[in-house]
Amino acid sequence: MNYTHAQLPERVQTRLNQFGLIFDELSGYLQRAVIWDSGFAIDLFDNFVATKTSANRTMAEISIAKSDVDATGCTATPCVQPNVFVFYHTEICTGNQMLSVVKCVLAEFKLKGNKVSMWASGGDYTGAPAMHAVGHVWTDPKSGVNNSVRAIHTQDIEQTASWSECLKDAYGTMVIPCYPQGMEPTSTDITWADPPFGNLVTQWLTENSMLKAQQQKPQSTGNEETSNTSSTTLTVAVSSYCYSLFP
């Protein structure tokens, strides 16, 4: 990712500093994972966008199941990916319907017009996912009601089908809808806060910190083999980390 350590949000910098790690030295997967897991998306102009969650949810717990989308009365269109996996994306759905089931709030960011869905369940699980913050703003042509939803997309919107179609021989995207900042419900029963850090990324950072420390001092052959085996096992487990967050 084209960011230096100093350009990261303070929360991400502090987290990495605690492990003695520099962002520029991390793998691309881990860079994405630590930004996401620390509660940030990236808008279409490459700016970081903070995410708040409710009920002490981690970022791994903010996706919306299709059953929840169905319960709102929204309609979802099925599409088939090249791997024969069927995914769905919303077609007919109001902003209020979608916001009734979301679990996150996105801070304000610069919007860019689009015609893509505000919820979807697809994705290429073998690739590195994006984490784009996208604004969905429209006026219902029948009711005249203005709608405003924010969402996190794991695919560039230029590569994404519009809300009313399926692309041939193409992968879909995972889309997680959120409240726009200022529209989230507030009550004594609901608290919106920075998401707690997830265990998987914390383990991944710990592993990288240990490897970095070992590389800075002489090691015996046996220790190196043990360390490399541990690293390989963990890397395999989290190589598709961001998608594993979205059951």
mmCIF file of C-alpha atoms in Angstrom:
data_model
loop_
_atom_site.group_PDB
_atom_site.id
_atom_site.type_symbol
_atom_site.label_atom_id
_atom_site.label_comp_id
_atom_site.label_asym_id
_atom_site.label_seq_id
_atom_site.Cartn_x
_atom_site.Cartn_y
_atom_site.Cartn_z
ATOM 1 C CA MET A 1 0.000 0.000 0.000
ATOM 2 C CA ASN A 2 1.268 3.469 -0.835
ATOM 3 C CA TYR A 3 1.371 4.891 2.673
ATOM 4 C CA THR A 4 4.323 5.536 4.953
ATOM 5 C CA HIS A 5 4.229 4.823 8.674
ATOM 6 C CA ALA A 6 3.882 8.553 9.397
ATOM 7 C CA GLN A 7 0.824 8.857 7.132
ATOM 8 C CA LEU A 8 -1.195 6.292 9.072
ATOM 9 C CA PRO A 9 -3.983 7.223 11.481
ATOM 10 C CA GLU A 10 -2.635 7.698 14.998
ATOM 11 C CA ARG A 11 -4.466 4.620 16.267
ATOM 12 C CA VAL A 12 -2.710 2.398 13.719
ATOM 13 C CA GLN A 13 0.689 3.998 14.346
ATOM 14 C CA THR A 14 0.359 3.488 18.092
ATOM 15 C CA ARG A 15 -0.639 -0.144 17.644
ATOM 16 C CA LEU A 16 2.337 -0.892 15.401
ATOM 17 C CA ASN A 17 4.710 1.039 17.651
ATOM 18 C CA GLN A 18 3.738 -1.188 20.572
ATOM 19 C CA PHE A 19 5.042 -4.149 18.567
ATOM 20 C CA GLY A 20 8.128 -2.337 17.314
ATOM 21 C CA LEU A 21 6.908 -2.644 13.725
ATOM 22 C CA ILE A 22 7.126 -0.233 10.782
ATOM 23 C CA PHE A 23 4.230 -0.189 8.324
ATOM 24 C CA ASP A 24 6.473 0.053 5.258
ATOM 25 C CA GLU A 25 8.173 -3.237 6.211
ATOM 26 C CA LEU A 26 4.959 -5.281 6.496
ATOM 27 C CA SER A 27 3.523 -7.544 3.803
ATOM 28 C CA GLY A 28 0.662 -6.156 1.740
ATOM 29 C CA TYR A 29 -1.807 -8.517 3.404
ATOM 30 C CA LEU A 30 -0.751 -7.482 6.895
ATOM 31 C CA GLN A 31 -0.833 -3.802 5.956
ATOM 32 C CA ARG A 32 -4.453 -4.159 4.861
ATOM 33 C CA ALA A 33 -5.330 -6.312 7.833
ATOM 34 C CA VAL A 34 -3.971 -3.944 10.484
ATOM 35 C CA ILE A 35 -5.647 -0.901 8.904
ATOM 36 C CA TRP A 36 -8.972 -2.728 8.666
ATOM 37 C CA ASP A 37 -8.790 -4.396 12.071
ATOM 38 C CA SER A 38 -7.899 -1.062 13.698
ATOM 39 C CA GLY A 39 -11.146 0.412 12.393
ATOM 40 C CA PHE A 40 -10.366 2.185 9.125
ATOM 41 C CA ALA A 41 -11.481 2.124 5.520
ATOM 42 C CA ILE A 42 -10.076 4.220 2.665
ATOM 43 C CA ASP A 43 -12.195 6.544 0.538
ATOM 44 C CA LEU A 44 -11.984 6.816 -3.244
ATOM 45 C CA PHE A 45 -9.481 9.667 -2.865
ATOM 46 C CA ASP A 46 -7.068 7.570 -0.745
ATOM 47 C CA ASN A 47 -7.960 9.173 2.599
ATOM 48 C CA PHE A 48 -8.476 7.118 5.745
ATOM 49 C CA VAL A 49 -12.030 6.938 7.099
ATOM 50 C CA ALA A 50 -12.609 5.991 10.730
ATOM 51 C CA THR A 51 -15.215 3.364 11.582
ATOM 52 C CA LYS A 52 -17.181 3.105 14.825
ATOM 53 C CA THR A 53 -19.012 -0.048 15.859
ATOM 54 C CA SER A 54 -21.776 -0.818 18.332
ATOM 55 C CA ALA A 55 -21.965 -3.410 21.117
ATOM 56 C CA ASN A 56 -18.155 -3.660 21.354
ATOM 57 C CA ARG A 57 -18.007 -5.400 17.973
ATOM 58 C CA THR A 58 -14.705 -5.979 16.204
ATOM 59 C CA MET A 59 -14.424 -5.227 12.507
ATOM 60 C CA ALA A 60 -14.862 -8.960 11.931
ATOM 61 C CA GLU A 61 -18.404 -8.678 13.276
ATOM 62 C CA ILE A 62 -19.924 -5.849 11.228
ATOM 63 C CA SER A 63 -20.919 -7.717 8.069
ATOM 64 C CA ILE A 64 -24.625 -8.238 7.377
ATOM 65 C CA ALA A 65 -26.000 -11.712 6.646
ATOM 66 C CA LYS A 66 -28.358 -12.194 3.705
ATOM 67 C CA SER A 67 -31.079 -13.370 6.076
ATOM 68 C CA ASP A 68 -30.924 -9.988 7.823
ATOM 69 C CA VAL A 69 -31.133 -8.178 4.493
ATOM 70 C CA ASP A 70 -34.121 -10.315 3.483
ATOM 71 C CA ALA A 71 -35.834 -9.476 6.771
ATOM 72 C CA THR A 72 -35.761 -5.755 5.922
ATOM 73 C CA GLY A 73 -37.862 -6.337 2.813
ATOM 74 C CA CYS A 74 -34.999 -5.478 0.454
ATOM 75 C CA THR A 75 -34.639 -7.586 -2.687
ATOM 76 C CA ALA A 76 -31.294 -9.191 -3.559
ATOM 77 C CA THR A 77 -30.183 -10.283 -7.027
ATOM 78 C CA PRO A 78 -28.187 -13.544 -7.373
ATOM 79 C CA CYS A 79 -25.064 -13.591 -9.567
ATOM 80 C CA VAL A 80 -22.645 -16.436 -10.329
ATOM 81 C CA GLN A 81 -18.887 -15.958 -9.974
ATOM 82 C CA PRO A 82 -16.217 -17.796 -12.050
ATOM 83 C CA ASN A 83 -15.709 -20.162 -9.097
ATOM 84 C CA VAL A 84 -19.436 -21.078 -9.378
ATOM 85 C CA PHE A 85 -20.109 -19.386 -6.022
ATOM 86 C CA VAL A 86 -23.465 -17.589 -6.019
ATOM 87 C CA PHE A 87 -23.397 -14.179 -4.395
ATOM 88 C CA TYR A 88 -26.114 -11.590 -3.892
ATOM 89 C CA HIS A 89 -26.337 -7.821 -4.049
ATOM 90 C CA THR A 90 -29.201 -5.519 -3.149
ATOM 91 C CA GLU A 91 -31.377 -4.283 -5.988
ATOM 92 C CA ILE A 92 -34.508 -2.682 -4.551
ATOM 93 C CA CYS A 93 -33.929 -1.268 -1.080
ATOM 94 C CA THR A 94 -34.486 2.046 0.683
ATOM 95 C CA GLY A 95 -31.926 3.722 2.873
ATOM 96 C CA ASN A 96 -34.070 3.262 5.971
ATOM 97 C CA GLN A 97 -34.501 -0.441 5.270
ATOM 98 C CA MET A 98 -30.760 -0.974 4.976
ATOM 99 C CA LEU A 99 -29.845 1.208 7.948
ATOM 100 C CA SER A 100 -32.185 -0.798 10.168
ATOM 101 C CA VAL A 101 -29.657 -3.665 10.292
ATOM 102 C CA VAL A 102 -26.219 -2.002 10.081
ATOM 103 C CA LYS A 103 -23.620 -2.302 12.848
ATOM 104 C CA CYS A 104 -21.159 0.477 12.016
ATOM 105 C CA VAL A 105 -20.756 4.211 11.450
ATOM 106 C CA LEU A 106 -18.371 5.761 8.925
ATOM 107 C CA ALA A 107 -16.885 9.194 9.563
ATOM 108 C CA GLU A 108 -17.486 11.931 7.009
ATOM 109 C CA PHE A 109 -15.556 11.666 3.752
ATOM 110 C CA LYS A 110 -15.648 13.064 0.230
ATOM 111 C CA LEU A 111 -18.257 11.305 -1.891
ATOM 112 C CA LYS A 112 -18.096 10.185 -5.513
ATOM 113 C CA GLY A 113 -21.136 9.252 -7.580
ATOM 114 C CA ASN A 114 -21.751 5.579 -8.322
ATOM 115 C CA LYS A 115 -24.456 3.077 -9.288
ATOM 116 C CA VAL A 116 -23.304 0.059 -7.308
ATOM 117 C CA SER A 117 -25.143 -1.849 -4.578
ATOM 118 C CA MET A 118 -24.896 -0.873 -0.920
ATOM 119 C CA TRP A 119 -24.810 -4.512 0.255
ATOM 120 C CA ALA A 120 -23.309 -7.593 -1.407
ATOM 121 C CA SER A 121 -21.933 -10.987 -0.409
ATOM 122 C CA GLY A 122 -19.411 -11.785 -3.174
ATOM 123 C CA GLY A 123 -15.661 -11.560 -3.538
ATOM 124 C CA ASP A 124 -12.513 -13.100 -4.981
ATOM 125 C CA TYR A 125 -11.176 -14.959 -1.962
ATOM 126 C CA THR A 126 -7.777 -15.577 -3.594
ATOM 127 C CA GLY A 127 -6.913 -11.909 -4.068
ATOM 128 C CA ALA A 128 -6.046 -8.973 -1.847
ATOM 129 C CA PRO A 129 -9.272 -7.158 -0.954
ATOM 130 C CA ALA A 130 -9.746 -3.419 -1.022
ATOM 131 C CA MET A 131 -11.520 -1.558 1.782
ATOM 132 C CA HIS A 132 -13.110 1.388 0.013
ATOM 133 C CA ALA A 133 -15.456 3.723 1.863
ATOM 134 C CA VAL A 134 -18.218 4.575 -0.607
ATOM 135 C CA GLY A 135 -21.189 6.905 -0.292
ATOM 136 C CA HIS A 136 -24.618 5.861 -1.585
ATOM 137 C CA VAL A 137 -26.867 8.898 -1.987
ATOM 138 C CA TRP A 138 -30.015 8.953 -4.114
ATOM 139 C CA THR A 139 -33.583 10.208 -4.349
ATOM 140 C CA ASP A 140 -36.349 7.644 -4.742
ATOM 141 C CA PRO A 141 -38.042 8.413 -8.087
ATOM 142 C CA LYS A 142 -41.474 7.357 -6.793
ATOM 143 C CA SER A 143 -41.596 8.716 -3.249
ATOM 144 C CA GLY A 144 -39.165 11.606 -3.649
ATOM 145 C CA VAL A 145 -37.457 10.538 -0.407
ATOM 146 C CA ASN A 146 -33.740 11.280 -0.119
ATOM 147 C CA ASN A 147 -31.606 8.312 0.937
ATOM 148 C CA SER A 148 -28.075 8.272 2.334
ATOM 149 C CA VAL A 149 -26.054 5.183 3.261
ATOM 150 C CA ARG A 150 -22.317 4.605 3.584
ATOM 151 C CA ALA A 151 -20.628 1.283 2.836
ATOM 152 C CA ILE A 152 -17.269 -0.475 2.757
ATOM 153 C CA HIS A 153 -16.507 -2.219 -0.564
ATOM 154 C CA THR A 154 -13.814 -4.873 -0.961
ATOM 155 C CA GLN A 155 -13.493 -4.247 -4.706
ATOM 156 C CA ASP A 156 -12.857 -1.132 -6.812
ATOM 157 C CA ILE A 157 -16.243 0.252 -7.842
ATOM 158 C CA GLU A 158 -14.974 0.622 -11.429
ATOM 159 C CA GLN A 159 -14.813 -3.194 -11.532
ATOM 160 C CA THR A 160 -18.197 -3.665 -9.864
ATOM 161 C CA ALA A 161 -21.505 -4.283 -11.606
ATOM 162 C CA SER A 162 -24.291 -1.771 -11.120
ATOM 163 C CA TRP A 163 -27.024 -2.572 -8.617
ATOM 164 C CA SER A 164 -29.289 -3.898 -11.399
ATOM 165 C CA GLU A 165 -26.964 -6.295 -13.237
ATOM 166 C CA CYS A 166 -24.436 -9.137 -13.042
ATOM 167 C CA LEU A 167 -21.125 -9.011 -14.886
ATOM 168 C CA LYS A 168 -20.231 -12.061 -16.971
ATOM 169 C CA ASP A 169 -17.194 -14.069 -15.834
ATOM 170 C CA ALA A 170 -16.470 -11.614 -13.037
ATOM 171 C CA TYR A 171 -16.179 -11.799 -9.281
ATOM 172 C CA GLY A 172 -18.514 -9.849 -7.089
ATOM 173 C CA THR A 173 -17.628 -7.742 -4.091
ATOM 174 C CA MET A 174 -18.302 -7.885 -0.383
ATOM 175 C CA VAL A 175 -20.132 -4.717 0.649
ATOM 176 C CA ILE A 176 -20.828 -3.780 4.270
ATOM 177 C CA PRO A 177 -23.317 -0.925 4.799
ATOM 178 C CA CYS A 178 -22.845 1.577 7.638
ATOM 179 C CA TYR A 179 -24.532 4.682 8.980
ATOM 180 C CA PRO A 180 -23.264 8.055 7.778
ATOM 181 C CA GLN A 181 -21.792 9.937 10.733
ATOM 182 C CA GLY A 182 -24.546 11.948 12.389
ATOM 183 C CA MET A 183 -27.351 9.594 11.321
ATOM 184 C CA GLU A 184 -26.591 6.794 13.755
ATOM 185 C CA PRO A 185 -29.153 6.129 16.516
ATOM 186 C CA THR A 186 -28.187 7.396 19.944
ATOM 187 C CA SER A 187 -29.595 6.149 23.219
ATOM 188 C CA THR A 188 -28.446 4.878 26.587
ATOM 189 C CA ASP A 189 -28.604 1.348 25.145
ATOM 190 C CA ILE A 190 -26.352 2.007 22.130
ATOM 191 C CA THR A 191 -22.721 3.066 22.287
ATOM 192 C CA TRP A 192 -20.625 3.739 19.181
ATOM 193 C CA ALA A 193 -16.893 3.450 19.711
ATOM 194 C CA ASP A 194 -13.588 2.450 18.139
ATOM 195 C CA PRO A 195 -13.725 -1.302 17.479
ATOM 196 C CA PRO A 196 -11.638 -3.503 19.791
ATOM 197 C CA PHE A 197 -8.641 -5.107 18.127
ATOM 198 C CA GLY A 198 -9.214 -8.629 16.827
ATOM 199 C CA ASN A 199 -7.239 -11.588 18.168
ATOM 200 C CA LEU A 200 -6.112 -12.839 14.756
ATOM 201 C CA VAL A 201 -4.373 -9.628 13.683
ATOM 202 C CA THR A 202 -2.908 -9.183 17.155
ATOM 203 C CA GLN A 203 -1.446 -12.682 16.858
ATOM 204 C CA TRP A 204 -0.132 -11.857 13.398
ATOM 205 C CA LEU A 205 1.551 -8.683 14.677
ATOM 206 C CA THR A 206 3.026 -10.586 17.613
ATOM 207 C CA GLU A 207 4.494 -13.151 15.226
ATOM 208 C CA ASN A 208 6.029 -10.452 13.045
ATOM 209 C CA SER A 209 7.438 -8.677 16.072
ATOM 210 C CA MET A 210 9.077 -11.894 17.289
ATOM 211 C CA LEU A 211 10.537 -12.607 13.855
ATOM 212 C CA LYS A 212 11.926 -9.091 13.622
ATOM 213 C CA ALA A 213 13.580 -9.440 17.030
ATOM 214 C CA GLN A 214 15.090 -12.795 16.054
ATOM 215 C CA GLN A 215 16.458 -11.389 12.812
ATOM 216 C CA GLN A 216 18.305 -8.716 14.752
ATOM 217 C CA LYS A 217 20.413 -11.215 16.687
ATOM 218 C CA PRO A 218 22.287 -14.441 15.828
ATOM 219 C CA GLN A 219 20.098 -17.546 15.913
ATOM 220 C CA SER A 220 20.835 -21.250 16.034
ATOM 221 C CA THR A 221 19.691 -23.368 13.085
ATOM 222 C CA GLY A 222 17.088 -25.158 15.201
ATOM 223 C CA ASN A 223 15.478 -21.939 16.394
ATOM 224 C CA GLU A 224 15.404 -20.567 12.867
ATOM 225 C CA GLU A 225 13.627 -23.669 11.594
ATOM 226 C CA THR A 226 11.051 -23.488 14.392
ATOM 227 C CA SER A 227 10.503 -19.799 13.769
ATOM 228 C CA ASN A 228 10.127 -20.251 10.017
ATOM 229 C CA THR A 229 7.642 -23.107 10.461
ATOM 230 C CA SER A 230 5.555 -21.024 12.853
ATOM 231 C CA SER A 231 5.630 -18.070 10.484
ATOM 232 C CA THR A 232 4.594 -20.181 7.497
ATOM 233 C CA THR A 233 1.700 -21.739 9.412
ATOM 234 C CA LEU A 234 0.391 -18.362 10.505
ATOM 235 C CA THR A 235 0.835 -16.814 7.073
ATOM 236 C CA VAL A 236 -1.229 -19.577 5.472
ATOM 237 C CA ALA A 237 -3.915 -19.134 8.124
ATOM 238 C CA VAL A 238 -4.283 -15.409 7.499
ATOM 239 C CA SER A 239 -3.370 -15.050 3.817
ATOM 240 C CA SER A 240 -7.012 -14.252 3.019
ATOM 241 C CA TYR A 241 -7.575 -12.472 6.325
ATOM 242 C CA CYS A 242 -9.826 -9.637 5.248
ATOM 243 C CA TYR A 243 -12.286 -11.942 3.506
ATOM 244 C CA SER A 244 -12.323 -14.338 6.441
ATOM 245 C CA LEU A 245 -13.838 -11.479 8.442
ATOM 246 C CA PHE A 246 -17.011 -11.606 6.408
ATOM 247 C CA PRO A 247 -18.890 -14.875 6.990
#
